[in-house]
JSON list of C-alpha atoms in Angstrom, two decimals:
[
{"chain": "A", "resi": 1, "resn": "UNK", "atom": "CA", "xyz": [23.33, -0.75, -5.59]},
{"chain": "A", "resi": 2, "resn": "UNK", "atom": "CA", "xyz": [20.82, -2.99, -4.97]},
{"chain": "A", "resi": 3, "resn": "UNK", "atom": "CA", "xyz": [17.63, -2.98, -3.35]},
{"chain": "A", "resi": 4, "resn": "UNK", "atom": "CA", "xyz": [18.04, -6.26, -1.20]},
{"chain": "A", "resi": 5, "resn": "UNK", "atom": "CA", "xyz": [21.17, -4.65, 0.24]},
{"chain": "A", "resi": 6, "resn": "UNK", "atom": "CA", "xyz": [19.82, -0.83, 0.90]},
{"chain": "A", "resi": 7, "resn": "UNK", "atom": "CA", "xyz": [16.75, -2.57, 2.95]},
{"chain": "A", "resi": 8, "resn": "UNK", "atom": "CA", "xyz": [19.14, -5.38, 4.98]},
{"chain": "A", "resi": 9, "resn": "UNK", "atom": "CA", "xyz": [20.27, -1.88, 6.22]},
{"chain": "A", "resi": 10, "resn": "UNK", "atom": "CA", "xyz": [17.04, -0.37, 6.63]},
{"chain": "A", "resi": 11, "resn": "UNK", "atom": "CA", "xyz": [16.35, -3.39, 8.74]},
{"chain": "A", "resi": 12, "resn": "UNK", "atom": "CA", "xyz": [19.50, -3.76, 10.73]},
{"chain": "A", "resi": 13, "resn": "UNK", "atom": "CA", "xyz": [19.11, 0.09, 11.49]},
{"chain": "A", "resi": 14, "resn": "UNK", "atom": "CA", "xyz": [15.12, -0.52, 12.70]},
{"chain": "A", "resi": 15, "resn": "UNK", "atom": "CA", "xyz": [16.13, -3.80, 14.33]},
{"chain": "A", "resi": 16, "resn": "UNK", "atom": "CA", "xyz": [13.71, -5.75, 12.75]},
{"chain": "A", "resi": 17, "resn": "UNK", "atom": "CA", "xyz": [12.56, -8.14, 10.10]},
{"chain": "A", "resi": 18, "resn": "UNK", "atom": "CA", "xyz": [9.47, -7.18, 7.04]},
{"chain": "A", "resi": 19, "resn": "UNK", "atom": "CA", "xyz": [7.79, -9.71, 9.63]},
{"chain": "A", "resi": 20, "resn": "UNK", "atom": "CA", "xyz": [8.28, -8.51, 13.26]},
{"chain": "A", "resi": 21, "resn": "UNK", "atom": "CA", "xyz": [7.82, -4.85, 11.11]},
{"chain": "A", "resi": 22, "resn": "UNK", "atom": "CA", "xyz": [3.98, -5.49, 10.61]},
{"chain": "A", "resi": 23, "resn": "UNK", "atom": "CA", "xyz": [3.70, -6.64, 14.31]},
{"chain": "A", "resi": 24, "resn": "UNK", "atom": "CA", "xyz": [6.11, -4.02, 15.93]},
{"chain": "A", "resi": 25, "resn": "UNK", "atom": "CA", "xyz": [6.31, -0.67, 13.89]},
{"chain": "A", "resi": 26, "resn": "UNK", "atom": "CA", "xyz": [3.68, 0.89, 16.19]},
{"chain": "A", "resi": 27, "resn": "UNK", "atom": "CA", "xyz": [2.35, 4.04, 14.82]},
{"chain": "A", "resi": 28, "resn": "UNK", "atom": "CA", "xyz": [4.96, 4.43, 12.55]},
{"chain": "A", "resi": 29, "resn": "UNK", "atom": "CA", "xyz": [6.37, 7.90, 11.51]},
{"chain": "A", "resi": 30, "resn": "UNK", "atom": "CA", "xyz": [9.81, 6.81, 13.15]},
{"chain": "A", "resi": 31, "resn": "UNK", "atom": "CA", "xyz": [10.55, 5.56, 9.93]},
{"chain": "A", "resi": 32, "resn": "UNK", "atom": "CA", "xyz": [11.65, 9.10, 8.65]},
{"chain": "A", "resi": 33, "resn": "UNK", "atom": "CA", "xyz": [14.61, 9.31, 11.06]},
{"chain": "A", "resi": 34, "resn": "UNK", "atom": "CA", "xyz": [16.17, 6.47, 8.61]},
{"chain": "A", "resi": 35, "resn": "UNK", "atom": "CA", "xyz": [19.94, 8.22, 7.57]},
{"chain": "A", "resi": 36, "resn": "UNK", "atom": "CA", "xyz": [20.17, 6.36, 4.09]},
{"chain": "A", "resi": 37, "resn": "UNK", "atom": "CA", "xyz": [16.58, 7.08, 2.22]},
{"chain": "A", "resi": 38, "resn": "UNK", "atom": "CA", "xyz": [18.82, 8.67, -0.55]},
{"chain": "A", "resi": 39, "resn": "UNK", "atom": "CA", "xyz": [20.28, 5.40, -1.27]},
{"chain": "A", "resi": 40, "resn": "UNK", "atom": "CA", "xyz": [17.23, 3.20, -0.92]},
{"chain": "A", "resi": 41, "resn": "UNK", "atom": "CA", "xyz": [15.17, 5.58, -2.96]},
{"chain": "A", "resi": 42, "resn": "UNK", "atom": "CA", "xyz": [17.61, 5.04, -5.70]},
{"chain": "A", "resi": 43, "resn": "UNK", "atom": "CA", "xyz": [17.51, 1.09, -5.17]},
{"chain": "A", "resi": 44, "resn": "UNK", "atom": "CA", "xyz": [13.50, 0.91, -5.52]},
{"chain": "A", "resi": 45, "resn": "UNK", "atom": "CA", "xyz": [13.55, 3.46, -8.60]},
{"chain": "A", "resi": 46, "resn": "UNK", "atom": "CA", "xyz": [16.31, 0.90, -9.86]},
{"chain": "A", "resi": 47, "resn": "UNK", "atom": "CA", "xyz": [13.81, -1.84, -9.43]},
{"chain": "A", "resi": 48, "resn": "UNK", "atom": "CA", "xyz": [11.13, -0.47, -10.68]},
{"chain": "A", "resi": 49, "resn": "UNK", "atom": "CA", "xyz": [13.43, 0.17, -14.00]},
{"chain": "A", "resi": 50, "resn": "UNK", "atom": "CA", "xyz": [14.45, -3.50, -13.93]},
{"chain": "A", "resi": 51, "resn": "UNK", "atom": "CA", "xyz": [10.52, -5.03, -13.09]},
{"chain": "A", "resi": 52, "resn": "UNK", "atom": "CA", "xyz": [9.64, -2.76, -16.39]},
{"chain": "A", "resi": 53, "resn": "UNK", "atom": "CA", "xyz": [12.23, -4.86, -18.14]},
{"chain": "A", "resi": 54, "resn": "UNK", "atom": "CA", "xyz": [11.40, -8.69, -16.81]},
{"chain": "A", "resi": 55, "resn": "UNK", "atom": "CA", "xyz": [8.98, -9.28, -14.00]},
{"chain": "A", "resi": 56, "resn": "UNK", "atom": "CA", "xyz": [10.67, -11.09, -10.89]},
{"chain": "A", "resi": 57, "resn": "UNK", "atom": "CA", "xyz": [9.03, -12.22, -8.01]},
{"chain": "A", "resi": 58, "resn": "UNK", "atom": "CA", "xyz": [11.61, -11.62, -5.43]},
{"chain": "A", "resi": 59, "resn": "UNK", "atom": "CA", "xyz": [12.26, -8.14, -6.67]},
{"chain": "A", "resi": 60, "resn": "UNK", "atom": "CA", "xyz": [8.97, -7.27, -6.49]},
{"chain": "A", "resi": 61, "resn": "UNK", "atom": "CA", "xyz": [8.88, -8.10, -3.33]},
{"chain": "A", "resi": 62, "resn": "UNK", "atom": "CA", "xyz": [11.43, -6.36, -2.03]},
{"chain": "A", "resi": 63, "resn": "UNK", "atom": "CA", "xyz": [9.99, -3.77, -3.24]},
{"chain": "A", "resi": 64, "resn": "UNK", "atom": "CA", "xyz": [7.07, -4.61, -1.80]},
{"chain": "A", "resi": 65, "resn": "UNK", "atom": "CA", "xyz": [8.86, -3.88, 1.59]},
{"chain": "A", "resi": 66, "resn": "UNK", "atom": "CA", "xyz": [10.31, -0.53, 0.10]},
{"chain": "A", "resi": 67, "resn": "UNK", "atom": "CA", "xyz": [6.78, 0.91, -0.36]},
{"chain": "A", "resi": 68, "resn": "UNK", "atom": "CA", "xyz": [5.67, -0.63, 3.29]},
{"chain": "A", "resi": 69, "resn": "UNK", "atom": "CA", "xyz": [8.75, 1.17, 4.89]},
{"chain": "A", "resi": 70, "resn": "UNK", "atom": "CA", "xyz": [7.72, 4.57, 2.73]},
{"chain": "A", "resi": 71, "resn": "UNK", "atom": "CA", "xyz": [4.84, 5.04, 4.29]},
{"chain": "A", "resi": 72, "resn": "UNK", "atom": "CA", "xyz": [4.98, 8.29, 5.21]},
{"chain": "A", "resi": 73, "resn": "UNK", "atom": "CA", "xyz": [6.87, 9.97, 2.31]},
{"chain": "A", "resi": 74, "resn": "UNK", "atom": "CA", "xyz": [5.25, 8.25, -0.22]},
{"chain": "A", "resi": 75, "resn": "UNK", "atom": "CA", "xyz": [8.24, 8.39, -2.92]},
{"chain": "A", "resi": 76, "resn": "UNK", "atom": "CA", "xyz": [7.75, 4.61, -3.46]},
{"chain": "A", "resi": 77, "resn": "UNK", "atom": "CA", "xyz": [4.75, 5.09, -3.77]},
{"chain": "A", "resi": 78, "resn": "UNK", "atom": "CA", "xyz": [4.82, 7.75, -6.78]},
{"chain": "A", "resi": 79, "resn": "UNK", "atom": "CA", "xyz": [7.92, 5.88, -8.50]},
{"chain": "A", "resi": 80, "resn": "UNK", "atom": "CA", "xyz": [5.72, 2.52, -8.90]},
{"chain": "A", "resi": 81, "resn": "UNK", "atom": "CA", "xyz": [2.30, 4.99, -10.25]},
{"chain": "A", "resi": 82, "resn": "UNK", "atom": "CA", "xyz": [4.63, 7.26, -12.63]},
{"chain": "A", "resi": 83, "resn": "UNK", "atom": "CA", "xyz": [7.29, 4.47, -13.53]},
{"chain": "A", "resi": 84, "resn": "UNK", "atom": "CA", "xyz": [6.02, 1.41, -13.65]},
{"chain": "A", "resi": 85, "resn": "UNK", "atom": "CA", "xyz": [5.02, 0.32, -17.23]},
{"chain": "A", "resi": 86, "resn": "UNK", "atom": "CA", "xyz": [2.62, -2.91, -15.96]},
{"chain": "A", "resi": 87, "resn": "UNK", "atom": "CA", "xyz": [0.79, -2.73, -12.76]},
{"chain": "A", "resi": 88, "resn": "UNK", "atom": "CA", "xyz": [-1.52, -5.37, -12.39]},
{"chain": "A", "resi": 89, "resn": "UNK", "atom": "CA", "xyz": [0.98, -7.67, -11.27]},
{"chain": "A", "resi": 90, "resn": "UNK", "atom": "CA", "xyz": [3.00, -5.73, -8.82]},
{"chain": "A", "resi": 91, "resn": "UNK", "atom": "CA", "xyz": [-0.06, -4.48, -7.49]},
{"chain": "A", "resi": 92, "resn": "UNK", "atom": "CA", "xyz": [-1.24, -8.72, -6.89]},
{"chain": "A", "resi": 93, "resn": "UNK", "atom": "CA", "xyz": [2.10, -9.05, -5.16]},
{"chain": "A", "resi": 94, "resn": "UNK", "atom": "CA", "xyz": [1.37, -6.28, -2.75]},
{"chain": "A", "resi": 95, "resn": "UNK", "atom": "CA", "xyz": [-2.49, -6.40, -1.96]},
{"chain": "A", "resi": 96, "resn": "UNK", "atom": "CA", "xyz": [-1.76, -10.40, -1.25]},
{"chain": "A", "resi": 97, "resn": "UNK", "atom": "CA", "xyz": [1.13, -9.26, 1.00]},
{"chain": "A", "resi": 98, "resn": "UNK", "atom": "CA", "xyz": [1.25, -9.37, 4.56]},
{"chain": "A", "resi": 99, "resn": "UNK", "atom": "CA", "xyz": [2.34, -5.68, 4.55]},
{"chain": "A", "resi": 100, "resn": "UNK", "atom": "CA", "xyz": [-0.71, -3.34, 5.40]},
{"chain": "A", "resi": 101, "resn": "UNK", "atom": "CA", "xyz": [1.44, -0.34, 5.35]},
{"chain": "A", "resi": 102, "resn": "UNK", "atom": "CA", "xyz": [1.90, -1.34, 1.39]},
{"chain": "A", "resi": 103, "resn": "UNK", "atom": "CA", "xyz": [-1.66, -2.75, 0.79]},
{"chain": "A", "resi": 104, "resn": "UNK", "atom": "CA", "xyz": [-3.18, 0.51, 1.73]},
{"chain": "A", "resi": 105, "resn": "UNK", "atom": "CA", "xyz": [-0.99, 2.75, -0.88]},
{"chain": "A", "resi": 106, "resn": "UNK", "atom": "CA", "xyz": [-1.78, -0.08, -3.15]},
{"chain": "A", "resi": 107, "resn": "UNK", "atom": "CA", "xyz": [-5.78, 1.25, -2.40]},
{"chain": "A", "resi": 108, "resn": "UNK", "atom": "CA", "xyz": [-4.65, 4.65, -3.16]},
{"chain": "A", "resi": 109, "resn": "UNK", "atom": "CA", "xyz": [-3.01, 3.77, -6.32]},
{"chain": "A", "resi": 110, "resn": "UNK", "atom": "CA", "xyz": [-5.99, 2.09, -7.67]},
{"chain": "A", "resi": 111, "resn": "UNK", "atom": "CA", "xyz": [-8.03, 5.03, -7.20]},
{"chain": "A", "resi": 112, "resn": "UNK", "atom": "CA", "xyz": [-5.72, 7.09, -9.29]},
{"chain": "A", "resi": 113, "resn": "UNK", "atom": "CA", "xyz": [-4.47, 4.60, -11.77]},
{"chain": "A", "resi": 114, "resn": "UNK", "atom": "CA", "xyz": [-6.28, 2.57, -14.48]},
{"chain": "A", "resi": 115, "resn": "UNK", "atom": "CA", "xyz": [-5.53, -0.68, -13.79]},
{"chain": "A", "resi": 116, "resn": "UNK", "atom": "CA", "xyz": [-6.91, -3.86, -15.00]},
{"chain": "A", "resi": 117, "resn": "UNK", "atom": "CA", "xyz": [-9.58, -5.47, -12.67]},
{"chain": "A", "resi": 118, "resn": "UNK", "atom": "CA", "xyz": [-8.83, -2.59, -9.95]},
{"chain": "A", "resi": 119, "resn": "UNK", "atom": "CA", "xyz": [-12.76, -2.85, -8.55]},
{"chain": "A", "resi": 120, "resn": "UNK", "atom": "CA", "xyz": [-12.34, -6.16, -7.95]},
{"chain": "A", "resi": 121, "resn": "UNK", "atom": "CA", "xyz": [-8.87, -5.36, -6.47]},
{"chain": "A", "resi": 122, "resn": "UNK", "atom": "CA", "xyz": [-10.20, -2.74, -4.37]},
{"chain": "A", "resi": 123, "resn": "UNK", "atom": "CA", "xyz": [-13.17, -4.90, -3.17]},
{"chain": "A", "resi": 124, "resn": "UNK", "atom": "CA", "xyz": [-11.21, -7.62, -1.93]},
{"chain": "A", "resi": 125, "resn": "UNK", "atom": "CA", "xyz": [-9.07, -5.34, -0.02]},
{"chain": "A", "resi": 126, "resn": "UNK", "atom": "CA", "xyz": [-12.29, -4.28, 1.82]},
{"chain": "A", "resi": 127, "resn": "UNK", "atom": "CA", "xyz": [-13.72, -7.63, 2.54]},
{"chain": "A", "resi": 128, "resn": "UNK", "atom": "CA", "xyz": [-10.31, -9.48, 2.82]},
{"chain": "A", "resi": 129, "resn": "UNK", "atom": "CA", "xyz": [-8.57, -7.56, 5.37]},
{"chain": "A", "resi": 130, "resn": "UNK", "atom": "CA", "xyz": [-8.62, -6.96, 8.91]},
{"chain": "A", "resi": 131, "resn": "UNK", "atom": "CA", "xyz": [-6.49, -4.18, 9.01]},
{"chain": "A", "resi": 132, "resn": "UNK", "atom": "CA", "xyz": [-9.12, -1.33, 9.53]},
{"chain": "A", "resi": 133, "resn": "UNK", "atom": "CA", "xyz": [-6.72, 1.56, 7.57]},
{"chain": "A", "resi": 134, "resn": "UNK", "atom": "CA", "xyz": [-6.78, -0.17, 4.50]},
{"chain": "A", "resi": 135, "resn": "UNK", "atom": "CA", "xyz": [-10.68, -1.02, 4.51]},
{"chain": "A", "resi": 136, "resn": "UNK", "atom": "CA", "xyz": [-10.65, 2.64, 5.00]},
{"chain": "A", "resi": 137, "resn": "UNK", "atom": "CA", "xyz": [-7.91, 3.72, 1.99]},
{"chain": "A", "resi": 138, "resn": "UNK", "atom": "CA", "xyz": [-9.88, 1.02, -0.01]},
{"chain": "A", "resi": 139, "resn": "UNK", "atom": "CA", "xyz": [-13.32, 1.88, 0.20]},
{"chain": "A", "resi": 140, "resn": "UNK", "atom": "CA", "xyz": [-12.35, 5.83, -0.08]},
{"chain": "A", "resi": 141, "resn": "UNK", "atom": "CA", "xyz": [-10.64, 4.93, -3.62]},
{"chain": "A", "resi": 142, "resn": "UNK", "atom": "CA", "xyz": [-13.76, 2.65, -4.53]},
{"chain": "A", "resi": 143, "resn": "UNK", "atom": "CA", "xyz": [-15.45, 5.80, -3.99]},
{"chain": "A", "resi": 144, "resn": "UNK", "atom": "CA", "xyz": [-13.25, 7.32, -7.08]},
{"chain": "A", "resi": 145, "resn": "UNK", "atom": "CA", "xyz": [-13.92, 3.83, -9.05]},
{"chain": "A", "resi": 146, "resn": "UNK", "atom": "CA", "xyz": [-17.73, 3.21, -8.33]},
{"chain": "A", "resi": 147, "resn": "UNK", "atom": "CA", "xyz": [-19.00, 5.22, -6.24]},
{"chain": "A", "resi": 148, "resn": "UNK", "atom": "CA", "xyz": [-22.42, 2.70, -6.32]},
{"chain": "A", "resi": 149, "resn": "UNK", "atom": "CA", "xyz": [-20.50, 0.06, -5.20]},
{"chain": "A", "resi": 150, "resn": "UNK", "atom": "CA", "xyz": [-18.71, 1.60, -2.35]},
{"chain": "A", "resi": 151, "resn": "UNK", "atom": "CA", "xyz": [-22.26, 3.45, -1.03]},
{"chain": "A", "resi": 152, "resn": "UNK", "atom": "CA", "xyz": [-23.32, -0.72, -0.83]},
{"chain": "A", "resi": 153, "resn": "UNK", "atom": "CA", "xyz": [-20.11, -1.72, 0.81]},
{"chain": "A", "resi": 154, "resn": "UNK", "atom": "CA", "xyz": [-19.99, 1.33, 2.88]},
{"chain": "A", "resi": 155, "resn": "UNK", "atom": "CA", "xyz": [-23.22, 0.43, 4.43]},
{"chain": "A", "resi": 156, "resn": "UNK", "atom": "CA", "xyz": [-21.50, -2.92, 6.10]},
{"chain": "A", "resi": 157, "resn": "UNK", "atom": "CA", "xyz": [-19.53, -0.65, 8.21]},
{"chain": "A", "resi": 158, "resn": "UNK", "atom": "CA", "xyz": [-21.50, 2.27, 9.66]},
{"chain": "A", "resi": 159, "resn": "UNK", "atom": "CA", "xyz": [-21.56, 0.20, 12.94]},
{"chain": "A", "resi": 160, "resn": "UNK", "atom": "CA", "xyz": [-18.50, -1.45, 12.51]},
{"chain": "A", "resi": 161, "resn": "UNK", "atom": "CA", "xyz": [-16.23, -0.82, 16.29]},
{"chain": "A", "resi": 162, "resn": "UNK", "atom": "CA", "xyz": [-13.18, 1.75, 14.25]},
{"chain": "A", "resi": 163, "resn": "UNK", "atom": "CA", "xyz": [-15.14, 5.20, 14.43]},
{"chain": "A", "resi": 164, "resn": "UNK", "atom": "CA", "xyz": [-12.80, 5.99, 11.58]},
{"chain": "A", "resi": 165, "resn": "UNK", "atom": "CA", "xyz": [-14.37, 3.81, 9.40]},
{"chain": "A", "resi": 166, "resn": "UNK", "atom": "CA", "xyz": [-17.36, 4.56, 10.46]},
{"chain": "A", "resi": 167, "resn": "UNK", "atom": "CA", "xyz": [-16.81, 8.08, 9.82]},
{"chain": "A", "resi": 168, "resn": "UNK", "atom": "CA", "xyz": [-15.20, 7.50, 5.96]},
{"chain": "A", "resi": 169, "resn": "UNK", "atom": "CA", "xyz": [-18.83, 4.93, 5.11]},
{"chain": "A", "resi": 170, "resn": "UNK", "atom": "CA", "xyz": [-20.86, 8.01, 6.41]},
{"chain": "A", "resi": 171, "resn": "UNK", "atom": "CA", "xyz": [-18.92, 10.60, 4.00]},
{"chain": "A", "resi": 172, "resn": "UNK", "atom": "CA", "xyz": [-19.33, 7.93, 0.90]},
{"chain": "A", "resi": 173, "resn": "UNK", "atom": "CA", "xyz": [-23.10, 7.48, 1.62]},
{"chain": "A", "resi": 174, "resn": "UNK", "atom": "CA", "xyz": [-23.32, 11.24, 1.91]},
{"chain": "A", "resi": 175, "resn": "UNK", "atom": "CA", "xyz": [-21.78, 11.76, -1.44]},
{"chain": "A", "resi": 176, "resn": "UNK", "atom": "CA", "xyz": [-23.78, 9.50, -2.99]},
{"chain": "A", "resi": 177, "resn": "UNK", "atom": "CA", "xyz": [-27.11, 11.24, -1.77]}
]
């Protein structure tokens, strides 16, 4: 079983591409109605085993897309933070993705896991990104990492036009008080 094959199925069932799926997914939660998770759970544990073995770009990309497509179960998600031996540069392959629905579990994962450079990591995902969830998943884990730093990034946004991150900078600067 391979993980290339269980998500060509994934994305003949959704009738899509991991390209026209970051345009087109909507607000998501469909994704649980997908009949073979089983199976494609089993493929991204199996390449999780195999990155631990020999990194490989193209498998960790495809994995990439597992995690994206998990978004709501999170089983990708806890595979990669319990299994994977080396995170660093799995975690580079995602954030630098054009998947946000990966990037922001990679923010989560950050602010549970020690992972080399993972300020940095989380600090680019708030001033690199204009996808408005993950500024909010990243600065919330900062807030776990350095809570200092994410008070001074947190400030950027209190008039930003997403009154959810405007909401998230208000709780980190009350925290911090």
């Amino acid at each position: 079983m391979s993980l290339e094959t269980e998500l060509a199925k994934f994305w003949e069932w959704a009738g899509m591409t991991p390209d026209t799926y970051t345009e087109n997914r909507g607000l998501g939660e469909w994704e649980v109605e997908y009949p073979g998770w089983d199976a494609l759970y089993k493929a991204a544990n199996e390449a999780v085993e195999q990155l631990n073995k020999e990194f490989n770009h193209d498998l960790a990309q495809l994995l990439v897309y597992a995690l994206a497509i998990d978004n709501e179960s999170g089983q990708v998600l806890r595979s990669i933070e319990e299994k994977l031996e080396s995170k660093l540069r799995f975690v580079k392959k995602a954030v630098n993705s054009n998947q946000p629905q990966a990037k922001w579990q990679m923010a989560e994962l950050l602010g549970n896991a020690d992972v080399e450079n993972r300020e940095q990591l989380l600090v680019n995902l708030i001033n690199r990104n204009d996808d408005k969830y993950v500024k909010r998943r990243a600065l919330l884990s900062l807030g776990k990492v350095n809570p200092t730093k994410a008070v001074e990034l947190a400030q950027k946004f209190l008039k930003d036009t997403d009154p959810f991150l405007r909401l998230v900078s208000k709780e980190i600067i009350k925290k911090k008080v």
